[in-house]
Short mmCIF file of N, CA and C and ligand atoms in Angstrom, two decimals:
data_model
loop_
_atom_site.label_atom_id
_atom_site.label_comp_id
_atom_site.label_asym_id
_atom_site.label_seq_id
_atom_site.Cartn_x
_atom_site.Cartn_y
_atom_site.Cartn_z
N UNK A 1 42.75 4.38 9.02
CA UNK A 1 41.36 4.83 8.81
C UNK A 1 40.27 3.28 9.04
N UNK A 2 39.33 4.30 9.82
CA UNK A 2 38.34 2.68 10.21
C UNK A 2 37.65 2.67 9.11
N UNK A 3 37.41 1.53 9.36
CA UNK A 3 36.48 1.15 8.42
C UNK A 3 35.22 0.47 9.72
N UNK A 4 34.11 0.18 8.32
CA UNK A 4 33.04 -0.88 9.10
C UNK A 4 32.79 -2.09 8.68
N UNK A 5 32.25 -3.16 9.68
CA UNK A 5 31.97 -4.42 9.52
C UNK A 5 30.73 -4.66 9.30
N UNK A 6 30.52 -4.96 8.08
CA UNK A 6 29.31 -5.98 8.46
C UNK A 6 28.82 -6.74 9.30
N UNK A 7 27.72 -6.95 10.19
CA UNK A 7 27.33 -7.83 11.15
C UNK A 7 26.38 -8.52 10.34
N UNK A 8 26.55 -9.60 10.94
CA UNK A 8 25.89 -11.29 11.08
C UNK A 8 24.41 -11.42 11.65
N UNK A 9 23.83 -12.11 11.09
CA UNK A 9 22.20 -12.11 12.31
C UNK A 9 22.06 -13.51 12.01
N UNK A 10 21.32 -13.57 13.42
CA UNK A 10 20.76 -15.25 13.48
C UNK A 10 19.22 -15.07 13.06
N UNK A 11 19.15 -15.26 11.52
CA UNK A 11 16.95 -15.48 11.35
C UNK A 11 16.92 -16.57 11.13
N UNK A 12 15.69 -16.68 11.66
CA UNK A 12 15.12 -18.30 12.10
C UNK A 12 14.39 -18.29 10.52
N UNK A 13 13.97 -19.58 10.59
CA UNK A 13 13.28 -19.56 9.15
C UNK A 13 11.75 -18.39 10.10
N UNK A 14 11.18 -17.91 8.51
CA UNK A 14 10.42 -17.09 9.23
C UNK A 14 8.89 -17.64 7.75
N UNK A 15 8.05 -16.68 8.54
CA UNK A 15 6.71 -17.35 7.84
C UNK A 15 6.37 -16.42 7.15
N UNK A 16 6.00 -16.59 5.96
CA UNK A 16 5.67 -15.37 4.60
C UNK A 16 7.00 -14.87 4.15
N UNK A 17 8.14 -15.23 4.77
CA UNK A 17 9.29 -14.23 4.14
C UNK A 17 10.16 -15.50 3.71
N UNK A 18 10.78 -15.74 2.80
CA UNK A 18 11.26 -16.96 1.76
C UNK A 18 12.66 -16.82 2.68
N UNK A 19 13.56 -17.97 2.71
CA UNK A 19 14.84 -17.32 2.88
C UNK A 19 15.69 -16.83 2.09
N UNK A 20 15.03 -16.85 0.09
CA UNK A 20 15.83 -16.22 -0.56
C UNK A 20 15.68 -14.71 -0.13
N UNK A 21 14.67 -14.53 0.05
CA UNK A 21 14.16 -13.09 0.48
C UNK A 21 15.00 -12.77 1.68
N UNK A 22 14.76 -12.82 2.44
CA UNK A 22 16.23 -12.87 3.27
C UNK A 22 17.65 -12.67 3.12
N UNK A 23 18.29 -13.87 2.04
CA UNK A 23 19.26 -13.71 1.87
C UNK A 23 19.76 -12.29 0.71
N UNK A 24 18.97 -12.62 0.05
CA UNK A 24 18.96 -11.25 -0.76
C UNK A 24 19.37 -9.92 -0.70
N UNK A 25 18.03 -9.77 0.59
CA UNK A 25 18.21 -8.20 1.12
C UNK A 25 19.56 -8.52 2.35
N UNK A 26 20.21 -9.70 3.07
CA UNK A 26 21.19 -9.27 3.52
C UNK A 26 22.71 -8.80 3.07
N UNK A 27 22.43 -9.35 1.08
CA UNK A 27 23.44 -9.17 0.42
C UNK A 27 23.74 -7.75 0.58
N UNK A 28 21.98 -6.86 0.08
CA UNK A 28 22.09 -4.82 -0.21
C UNK A 28 22.61 -4.68 0.98
N UNK A 29 22.10 -5.14 2.27
CA UNK A 29 22.93 -4.15 3.63
C UNK A 29 24.33 -4.10 3.68
N UNK A 30 25.03 -5.61 3.13
CA UNK A 30 26.15 -6.06 3.47
C UNK A 30 26.97 -4.29 2.29
N UNK A 31 26.25 -4.24 0.65
CA UNK A 31 27.02 -2.94 0.01
C UNK A 31 26.78 -2.14 0.71
N UNK A 32 25.78 -1.57 1.53
CA UNK A 32 25.72 -0.15 1.87
C UNK A 32 27.12 -0.19 2.87
N UNK A 33 27.70 -1.39 3.52
CA UNK A 33 28.56 -1.30 4.16
C UNK A 33 29.80 -0.90 3.64
N UNK A 34 30.09 -1.62 2.26
CA UNK A 34 30.89 -1.75 1.51
C UNK A 34 30.82 -0.11 1.20
N UNK A 35 29.71 -0.17 0.54
CA UNK A 35 30.03 1.98 0.06
C UNK A 35 30.29 2.76 1.69
N UNK A 36 29.64 2.98 2.63
CA UNK A 36 30.07 3.87 3.53
C UNK A 36 31.44 3.54 3.49
N UNK A 37 31.91 2.31 3.48
CA UNK A 37 33.84 2.68 3.97
C UNK A 37 34.33 3.40 2.55
N UNK A 38 34.04 2.85 1.56
CA UNK A 38 34.64 3.40 -0.26
C UNK A 38 34.53 4.82 0.06
N UNK A 39 32.97 5.38 0.16
CA UNK A 39 32.45 6.81 0.08
C UNK A 39 34.13 7.59 1.63
N UNK A 40 34.01 6.90 2.28
CA UNK A 40 35.39 7.79 3.26
C UNK A 40 36.66 7.05 2.45
N UNK A 41 37.19 6.26 2.30
CA UNK A 41 38.19 6.15 1.44
C UNK A 41 38.67 7.32 0.29
N UNK A 42 37.41 7.27 -0.65
CA UNK A 42 37.02 7.62 -1.42
C UNK A 42 37.98 9.40 -1.49
N UNK A 43 36.97 10.26 -0.47
CA UNK A 43 37.27 11.09 0.39
C UNK A 43 38.82 11.38 0.24
N UNK A 44 39.22 10.43 1.34
CA UNK A 44 40.61 10.51 1.57
C UNK A 44 41.51 10.98 0.65
N UNK A 45 41.65 9.55 -0.51
CA UNK A 45 42.48 9.44 -1.32
C UNK A 45 42.56 11.10 -2.31
N UNK A 46 41.46 11.72 -2.22
CA UNK A 46 41.17 13.15 -3.17
C UNK A 46 41.51 13.66 -2.50
N UNK A 47 41.68 14.23 -0.97
CA UNK A 47 42.00 15.09 -0.56
C UNK A 47 43.68 14.61 0.18
N UNK A 48 43.88 14.12 -0.06
CA UNK A 48 45.20 13.35 -0.21
C UNK A 48 46.35 13.64 -1.28
N UNK A 49 45.07 13.53 -2.64
CA UNK A 49 45.39 14.24 -3.97
C UNK A 49 46.27 15.46 -4.76
N UNK A 50 44.64 15.79 -3.92
CA UNK A 50 44.61 17.44 -4.35
C UNK A 50 43.42 17.91 -4.15
N UNK A 51 43.09 18.69 -2.52
CA UNK A 51 41.81 18.31 -1.81
C UNK A 51 40.86 20.10 -2.46
N UNK A 52 42.05 20.90 -3.45
CA UNK A 52 41.32 22.06 -4.03
C UNK A 52 41.07 21.61 -5.57
N UNK A 53 41.99 21.25 -6.26
CA UNK A 53 41.66 20.71 -7.54
C UNK A 53 39.97 19.56 -7.79
N UNK A 54 39.64 18.86 -6.53
CA UNK A 54 38.92 18.27 -6.24
C UNK A 54 38.07 18.68 -5.11
N UNK A 55 37.76 19.43 -4.76
CA UNK A 55 36.77 20.43 -3.96
C UNK A 55 35.32 19.72 -4.33
N UNK A 56 35.01 19.67 -5.02
CA UNK A 56 33.47 19.51 -6.09
C UNK A 56 33.42 18.00 -6.03
N UNK A 57 34.04 17.34 -6.66
CA UNK A 57 33.76 16.03 -6.22
C UNK A 57 33.90 15.41 -4.66
N UNK A 58 34.72 15.57 -3.81
CA UNK A 58 34.78 15.71 -2.54
C UNK A 58 33.21 15.68 -1.66
N UNK A 59 33.10 17.23 -1.86
CA UNK A 59 31.55 17.94 -1.39
C UNK A 59 30.70 16.70 -1.92
N UNK A 60 30.44 16.24 -3.13
CA UNK A 60 29.94 15.21 -3.65
C UNK A 60 29.73 14.33 -3.66
N UNK A 61 30.38 13.78 -3.39
CA UNK A 61 30.59 12.08 -2.11
C UNK A 61 30.01 12.45 -1.23
N UNK A 62 31.07 13.02 -0.50
CA UNK A 62 30.40 13.99 0.81
C UNK A 62 28.60 13.49 1.78
N UNK A 63 28.33 14.23 0.54
CA UNK A 63 26.42 14.00 0.04
C UNK A 63 25.60 13.37 0.14
N UNK A 64 26.42 11.73 -0.09
CA UNK A 64 25.81 10.60 -0.19
C UNK A 64 26.34 9.60 0.99
N UNK A 65 27.13 10.43 2.03
CA UNK A 65 27.54 10.22 3.23
C UNK A 65 26.09 9.73 4.29
N UNK A 66 25.10 9.92 4.01
CA UNK A 66 23.68 9.70 4.35
C UNK A 66 23.40 8.74 4.44
N UNK A 67 22.75 8.57 2.74
CA UNK A 67 22.19 7.48 2.30
C UNK A 67 22.93 5.94 2.69
N UNK A 68 24.37 6.10 2.59
CA UNK A 68 25.02 5.01 2.72
C UNK A 68 24.99 4.63 4.19
N UNK A 69 25.62 5.50 4.87
CA UNK A 69 25.80 5.23 6.31
C UNK A 69 24.10 4.71 7.10
N UNK A 70 22.99 5.37 6.85
CA UNK A 70 21.84 5.46 7.00
C UNK A 70 21.33 3.91 6.46
N UNK A 71 21.72 3.77 5.07
CA UNK A 71 21.76 2.41 4.78
C UNK A 71 22.27 1.24 5.29
N UNK A 72 22.88 1.41 6.23
CA UNK A 72 24.08 0.52 6.74
C UNK A 72 23.06 0.48 8.32
N UNK A 73 22.65 1.57 8.87
CA UNK A 73 22.78 1.61 10.33
C UNK A 73 21.04 1.25 10.40
N UNK A 74 20.23 1.53 9.15
CA UNK A 74 18.83 0.95 9.18
C UNK A 74 18.76 -0.11 9.66
N UNK A 75 18.67 -1.20 8.44
CA UNK A 75 19.17 -2.72 7.90
C UNK A 75 19.57 -2.73 9.62
N UNK A 76 20.46 -2.81 10.33
CA UNK A 76 20.65 -2.76 11.96
C UNK A 76 20.42 -2.94 12.88
N UNK A 77 19.45 -2.31 12.51
CA UNK A 77 18.22 -2.00 13.02
C UNK A 77 17.16 -3.38 12.83
N UNK A 78 16.85 -3.39 11.15
CA UNK A 78 15.92 -3.95 10.31
C UNK A 78 16.08 -6.09 11.32
N UNK A 79 17.33 -6.23 10.38
CA UNK A 79 17.11 -7.16 10.96
C UNK A 79 17.32 -8.45 12.57
N UNK A 80 17.68 -7.46 13.08
CA UNK A 80 17.87 -8.15 14.56
C UNK A 80 16.49 -8.74 15.21
N UNK A 81 15.66 -7.90 14.42
CA UNK A 81 13.96 -7.54 15.00
C UNK A 81 13.57 -9.00 15.10
N UNK A 82 14.16 -9.91 13.89
CA UNK A 82 13.64 -11.23 13.51
C UNK A 82 14.56 -12.66 14.87
N UNK A 83 16.06 -11.85 14.76
CA UNK A 83 16.01 -12.56 15.76
C UNK A 83 15.80 -13.75 16.82
N UNK A 84 16.21 -14.29 16.89
CA UNK A 84 15.22 -15.21 18.74
C UNK A 84 13.67 -15.56 17.82
N UNK A 85 13.21 -15.36 17.33
CA UNK A 85 11.94 -16.12 16.68
C UNK A 85 11.31 -15.51 16.70
N UNK A 86 9.80 -15.06 16.95
CA UNK A 86 8.56 -14.50 17.14
C UNK A 86 7.94 -14.53 18.36
N UNK A 87 7.56 -13.61 18.87
CA UNK A 87 7.75 -13.04 20.30
C UNK A 87 5.83 -12.65 20.24
N UNK A 88 5.37 -12.46 21.24
CA UNK A 88 4.31 -11.94 21.40
C UNK A 88 3.98 -10.55 21.14
N UNK A 89 2.92 -9.91 21.25
CA UNK A 89 3.11 -8.49 21.26
C UNK A 89 3.07 -8.27 22.51
N UNK A 90 3.60 -7.04 23.20
CA UNK A 90 3.76 -6.68 24.48
C UNK A 90 2.32 -6.03 24.71
N UNK A 91 1.47 -6.10 24.85
CA UNK A 91 0.34 -5.51 25.17
C UNK A 91 -0.06 -5.70 26.85
N UNK A 92 0.32 -4.40 27.47
CA UNK A 92 0.17 -4.43 29.06
C UNK A 92 1.74 -3.65 29.65
N UNK A 93 2.33 -4.00 28.37
CA UNK A 93 4.06 -3.48 28.94
C UNK A 93 3.85 -2.19 28.81
N UNK A 94 5.43 -1.71 29.42
CA UNK A 94 5.42 -0.10 29.67
C UNK A 94 5.52 0.27 28.43
N UNK A 95 6.13 -0.41 27.82
CA UNK A 95 6.08 -0.49 26.05
C UNK A 95 4.01 0.31 25.58
N UNK A 96 3.50 -0.39 25.72
CA UNK A 96 2.21 -0.10 25.59
C UNK A 96 2.01 0.79 25.92
N UNK A 97 2.10 1.17 27.02
CA UNK A 97 1.33 2.67 27.76
C UNK A 97 1.80 3.59 27.34
N UNK A 98 3.44 3.32 26.71
CA UNK A 98 3.50 4.43 26.14
C UNK A 98 3.11 5.05 25.04
N UNK A 99 2.92 3.54 23.77
CA UNK A 99 2.43 3.71 23.27
C UNK A 99 0.91 3.89 22.72
N UNK A 100 0.38 3.68 23.73
CA UNK A 100 -1.38 4.03 24.20
C UNK A 100 -1.67 5.57 24.17
N UNK A 101 -0.17 5.73 24.93
CA UNK A 101 -1.11 7.19 25.39
C UNK A 101 -1.22 7.84 24.41
N UNK A 102 -0.18 8.03 22.94
CA UNK A 102 -0.23 8.95 21.77
C UNK A 102 -1.34 8.24 20.80
N UNK A 103 -1.10 6.98 20.67
CA UNK A 103 -2.06 6.32 19.53
C UNK A 103 -3.37 6.07 20.12
N UNK A 104 -3.37 5.85 21.42
CA UNK A 104 -4.69 5.64 21.68
C UNK A 104 -4.72 3.52 22.65
N UNK A 105 -4.48 3.55 21.73
CA UNK A 105 -4.00 1.97 22.48
C UNK A 105 -3.22 0.56 21.19
N UNK A 106 -2.60 -0.23 21.57
CA UNK A 106 -1.56 -0.95 21.20
C UNK A 106 -2.67 -1.28 19.45
N UNK A 107 -3.96 -1.31 19.40
CA UNK A 107 -3.95 -1.70 18.13
C UNK A 107 -3.86 -0.16 17.73
N UNK A 108 -4.15 0.83 18.21
CA UNK A 108 -4.03 2.39 17.34
C UNK A 108 -2.59 2.10 17.28
N UNK A 109 -1.82 2.08 18.20
CA UNK A 109 -0.26 2.46 17.58
C UNK A 109 -0.19 1.38 15.97
N UNK A 110 -0.24 -0.07 16.03
CA UNK A 110 -0.12 -0.64 14.79
C UNK A 110 -0.58 -0.46 13.68
N UNK A 111 -1.95 -0.04 13.64
CA UNK A 111 -2.97 0.68 12.50
C UNK A 111 -1.84 1.95 12.52
N UNK A 112 -1.77 2.70 13.08
CA UNK A 112 -0.66 3.78 12.51
C UNK A 112 0.70 3.52 11.96
N UNK A 113 1.35 2.55 12.49
CA UNK A 113 2.05 2.10 11.43
C UNK A 113 2.02 1.92 10.35
N UNK A 114 1.20 0.95 10.03
CA UNK A 114 0.48 0.31 9.11
C UNK A 114 0.47 0.74 8.01
N UNK A 115 -0.42 2.24 8.75
CA UNK A 115 -0.89 3.52 7.37
C UNK A 115 0.96 4.30 7.50
N UNK A 116 1.51 4.42 7.71
CA UNK A 116 2.75 5.09 7.41
C UNK A 116 3.28 4.04 6.60
N UNK A 117 3.54 2.50 6.99
CA UNK A 117 4.29 1.81 6.53
C UNK A 117 3.77 1.36 4.64
N UNK A 118 2.21 2.50 4.53
CA UNK A 118 2.28 2.50 2.94
C UNK A 118 2.26 3.59 2.50
N UNK A 119 3.03 4.55 2.66
CA UNK A 119 3.39 5.19 2.18
C UNK A 119 3.48 5.17 1.34
N UNK A 120 3.57 5.69 -0.33
CA UNK A 120 4.28 5.38 -2.15
C UNK A 120 6.09 5.81 -2.04
N UNK A 121 6.16 5.18 -2.28
CA UNK A 121 7.88 4.93 -2.81
C UNK A 121 8.18 4.47 -1.82
N UNK A 122 9.66 3.88 -2.03
CA UNK A 122 10.98 3.34 -1.56
C UNK A 122 11.11 4.77 0.00
N UNK A 123 11.13 3.52 1.07
CA UNK A 123 12.18 4.19 2.34
C UNK A 123 11.49 3.47 3.41
N UNK A 124 11.21 3.89 4.97
CA UNK A 124 10.97 3.79 6.22
C UNK A 124 9.67 4.01 6.65
N UNK A 125 9.76 3.21 7.77
CA UNK A 125 8.21 3.60 8.29
C UNK A 125 9.01 3.28 9.71
N UNK A 126 9.72 4.24 10.43
CA UNK A 126 10.08 4.06 11.82
C UNK A 126 9.14 4.21 12.78
N UNK A 127 9.48 3.94 13.97
CA UNK A 127 9.16 4.06 15.38
C UNK A 127 10.03 4.23 16.65
N UNK A 128 9.80 5.57 16.61
CA UNK A 128 11.41 5.69 17.78
C UNK A 128 10.65 6.81 18.84
N UNK A 129 11.52 6.55 20.05
CA UNK A 129 11.36 7.99 20.75
C UNK A 129 12.18 8.92 20.79
N UNK A 130 11.53 10.11 21.07
CA UNK A 130 11.98 11.38 21.45
C UNK A 130 12.18 11.87 23.28
N UNK A 131 13.11 11.50 23.28
CA UNK A 131 13.35 11.40 24.65
C UNK A 131 13.27 12.57 24.93
N UNK A 132 13.56 14.18 24.45
CA UNK A 132 13.25 15.00 24.83
C UNK A 132 12.67 15.27 24.85
N UNK A 133 10.96 15.41 23.90
CA UNK A 133 9.66 15.95 23.54
C UNK A 133 8.91 14.64 24.77
N UNK A 134 9.24 13.42 25.76
CA UNK A 134 9.04 12.25 26.14
C UNK A 134 7.59 11.86 25.22
N UNK A 135 7.96 11.22 23.88
CA UNK A 135 6.78 10.88 23.27
C UNK A 135 7.56 10.16 21.95
N UNK A 136 6.20 9.46 21.76
CA UNK A 136 7.14 8.90 20.25
C UNK A 136 6.40 9.23 19.09
N UNK A 137 7.20 8.98 18.03
CA UNK A 137 7.26 8.94 16.82
C UNK A 137 7.26 8.03 16.09
N UNK A 138 5.96 7.69 14.85
CA UNK A 138 6.22 7.39 13.72
C UNK A 138 6.36 8.07 12.71
N UNK A 139 7.51 7.73 12.01
CA UNK A 139 7.54 8.50 10.48
C UNK A 139 7.98 8.06 9.48
N UNK A 140 7.66 9.02 7.88
CA UNK A 140 8.25 7.90 6.98
C UNK A 140 9.74 8.44 6.07
N UNK A 141 10.72 8.28 6.54
CA UNK A 141 11.96 8.26 5.87
C UNK A 141 12.18 7.83 4.31
N UNK A 142 12.27 8.66 3.29
CA UNK A 142 12.44 8.43 2.18
C UNK A 142 13.87 8.21 1.73
N UNK A 143 14.11 6.76 0.74
CA UNK A 143 15.49 6.29 0.81
C UNK A 143 15.49 6.06 2.17
N UNK A 144 17.27 6.11 2.78
CA UNK A 144 17.57 6.25 4.06
C UNK A 144 17.26 7.43 4.73
N UNK A 145 17.60 8.43 4.02
CA UNK A 145 17.77 9.89 4.98
C UNK A 145 16.68 10.85 4.59
N UNK A 146 15.98 10.66 3.84
CA UNK A 146 15.20 11.80 3.50
C UNK A 146 14.45 12.27 4.48
N UNK A 147 14.58 13.03 5.20
CA UNK A 147 13.12 13.22 5.96
C UNK A 147 13.48 12.83 7.61
N UNK A 148 14.54 11.95 7.90
CA UNK A 148 14.37 11.31 9.14
C UNK A 148 14.26 12.75 10.17
N UNK A 149 14.47 11.55 10.93
CA UNK A 149 14.48 13.32 12.65
C UNK A 149 15.67 12.58 13.20
N UNK A 150 16.46 13.51 13.68
CA UNK A 150 17.24 13.89 14.54
C UNK A 150 17.05 12.95 16.26
N UNK A 151 18.08 12.93 16.67
CA UNK A 151 18.05 13.16 17.94
C UNK A 151 17.23 12.27 18.75
N UNK A 152 16.42 11.41 17.86
CA UNK A 152 15.68 10.32 17.87
C UNK A 152 15.90 8.68 19.08
N UNK A 153 15.59 8.03 19.43
CA UNK A 153 16.12 6.75 19.30
C UNK A 153 15.30 5.63 19.28
N UNK A 154 15.61 4.85 17.61
CA UNK A 154 14.58 3.91 17.10
C UNK A 154 14.88 2.90 17.94
N UNK A 155 12.97 2.48 17.90
CA UNK A 155 12.61 1.60 18.38
C UNK A 155 12.07 0.12 17.62
N UNK A 156 11.95 0.71 16.46
CA UNK A 156 11.10 -0.64 15.59
C UNK A 156 11.49 0.26 13.96
N UNK A 157 11.79 -0.65 12.92
CA UNK A 157 12.45 -0.15 12.01
C UNK A 157 11.81 -0.68 11.16
N UNK A 158 11.25 -0.38 10.24
CA UNK A 158 10.34 -1.35 8.94
C UNK A 158 10.81 -1.18 7.35
N UNK A 159 11.40 -1.48 7.09
CA UNK A 159 12.16 -1.17 5.71
C UNK A 159 11.00 -1.46 4.41
N UNK A 160 10.60 -0.27 3.61
CA UNK A 160 9.79 -0.59 2.95
C UNK A 160 10.42 -0.04 1.81
N UNK A 161 11.66 -0.29 0.97
CA UNK A 161 11.82 -0.77 -0.59
C UNK A 161 11.57 -1.67 -0.92
N UNK A 162 11.51 -1.46 -1.94
CA UNK A 162 10.48 -3.01 -2.77
C UNK A 162 11.86 -4.09 -2.45
N UNK A 163 12.73 -3.78 -2.35
CA UNK A 163 14.18 -5.00 -2.41
C UNK A 163 14.11 -5.92 -1.39
N UNK A 164 12.99 -5.44 0.12
CA UNK A 164 12.95 -6.08 1.42
C UNK A 164 11.42 -6.69 1.04
N UNK A 165 10.85 -7.06 0.04
CA UNK A 165 9.82 -7.75 -0.62
C UNK A 165 9.17 -8.56 -1.43
N UNK A 166 10.11 -7.98 -3.11
CA UNK A 166 9.81 -8.31 -3.97
C UNK A 166 10.17 -9.65 -4.43
N UNK A 167 10.60 -10.24 -3.81
CA UNK A 167 11.29 -11.81 -3.95
C UNK A 167 10.38 -12.63 -3.93
N UNK A 168 8.89 -11.87 -2.23
CA UNK A 168 7.75 -12.67 -2.15
C UNK A 168 6.95 -12.28 -2.95
N UNK A 169 6.83 -10.89 -3.20
CA UNK A 169 5.26 -10.41 -3.36
C UNK A 169 5.62 -9.32 -4.60
N UNK A 170 4.64 -8.65 -4.92
CA UNK A 170 4.62 -7.73 -5.86
C UNK A 170 4.51 -7.11 -5.53
N UNK A 171 5.03 -4.82 -5.65
CA UNK A 171 4.08 -3.75 -5.40
C UNK A 171 2.81 -3.86 -4.19
N UNK A 172 1.81 -4.70 -5.05
CA UNK A 172 0.64 -4.44 -4.89
C UNK A 172 0.17 -5.11 -3.42
N UNK A 173 0.81 -5.93 -3.82
CA UNK A 173 0.66 -7.21 -2.17
C UNK A 173 2.16 -6.18 -1.21
N UNK A 174 2.06 -4.99 -1.05
CA UNK A 174 2.97 -4.63 0.08
C UNK A 174 2.54 -4.91 1.48
N UNK A 175 1.04 -5.22 1.79
CA UNK A 175 0.59 -5.30 2.44
C UNK A 175 0.70 -6.25 3.59
N UNK A 176 1.03 -7.32 2.78
CA UNK A 176 0.98 -8.76 3.22
C UNK A 176 2.47 -8.84 3.77
N UNK A 177 3.51 -7.91 2.86
CA UNK A 177 4.51 -8.23 3.45
C UNK A 177 4.57 -7.50 4.45
N UNK A 178 4.25 -6.92 4.74
CA UNK A 178 4.11 -5.21 6.39
C UNK A 178 3.43 -6.72 7.61
N UNK A 179 2.27 -7.41 7.01
CA UNK A 179 1.66 -8.71 7.69
C UNK A 179 2.42 -9.53 8.47
N UNK A 180 3.37 -9.65 7.03
CA UNK A 180 4.49 -11.36 7.68
C UNK A 180 5.51 -10.20 8.65
N UNK A 181 5.89 -9.49 8.24
CA UNK A 181 7.32 -8.58 8.77
C UNK A 181 6.20 -8.85 10.29
N UNK A 182 5.56 -7.70 10.80
CA UNK A 182 5.44 -7.97 12.56
C UNK A 182 4.12 -9.50 12.73
N UNK A 183 4.54 -10.33 12.12
CA UNK A 183 4.21 -11.42 12.38
C UNK A 183 5.08 -12.32 12.87
N UNK A 184 6.37 -11.91 12.14
CA UNK A 184 7.67 -12.49 12.93
C UNK A 184 8.81 -11.81 13.62
N UNK A 185 7.99 -10.91 14.34
CA UNK A 185 9.05 -10.16 15.05
C UNK A 185 9.16 -9.89 16.34
N UNK A 186 10.06 -10.37 16.96
CA UNK A 186 10.83 -10.46 18.64
C UNK A 186 10.24 -8.93 19.03
N UNK A 187 9.25 -8.88 19.38
CA UNK A 187 8.49 -7.61 19.97
C UNK A 187 9.94 -7.59 21.53
N UNK A 188 10.45 -8.44 22.10
CA UNK A 188 11.40 -8.52 23.09
C UNK A 188 12.67 -7.33 22.77
N UNK A 189 12.52 -8.11 21.23
CA UNK A 189 14.54 -6.57 20.87
C UNK A 189 13.16 -5.04 21.13
N UNK A 190 12.40 -4.94 20.42
CA UNK A 190 11.46 -3.62 20.79
C UNK A 190 11.46 -3.32 22.30
N UNK A 191 11.30 -4.00 22.90
CA UNK A 191 10.71 -3.59 24.63
C UNK A 191 11.80 -3.18 25.12
N UNK A 192 13.15 -4.24 24.55
CA UNK A 192 14.62 -3.75 25.23
C UNK A 192 14.82 -2.47 24.62
N UNK A 193 14.90 -2.20 23.33
CA UNK A 193 15.22 -0.68 22.55
C UNK A 193 14.41 -0.02 24.15
N UNK A 194 13.31 0.70 24.13
CA UNK A 194 12.66 0.84 24.83
C UNK A 194 12.87 0.76 26.74
N UNK A 195 13.07 -0.12 27.19
CA UNK A 195 14.28 -0.26 28.64
C UNK A 195 15.35 0.46 28.64
N UNK A 196 16.50 0.27 27.35
CA UNK A 196 17.72 1.01 27.78
C UNK A 196 17.79 2.60 27.17
N UNK A 197 16.87 2.79 27.22
CA UNK A 197 16.72 4.86 27.04
C UNK A 197 16.85 5.13 27.83
FE1 FE2 B 201 17.05 -2.89 2.80
#
């Protein structure tokens, strides 16, 4: 059976996000990779054992797939954004032009991203490009999979689960985590994702 392997990321020392925070978070990511494999293995085993008898159990496990799979994949968008170190915001780039068309300006885009990131609860603030509609979207995903959009290409993924900042910040300080996340961001990675559309 096909299995997923946890990716490794070369993350430099970050400003405002500790090594312990990153290490704890990477461990959680590996848990999602483990569980997407486990989930598929368990469905396979139950189907082999007695698909009819275990139909309800199989269905229940299958309902968890979006949570575990996106939990893996969203972190694979998240961690590489720090690889290579921070780079300046790409003001004046084609990415800036595309975002400014919708959000008014680069600052308007950043402001909207921060507003979505401050949504209550655990989830993700994501910037993606809708190729079909030829427009960017920033939206909130509860957990890893609830309310997410189909058929869009992720450009920037901002983890807003408490586990992504609570080694360094309390929940009331999560705006500081958002600032630190952005300060350390390698915007070239975001630009490359946009260029590869
Ligand atoms: Fe996370």
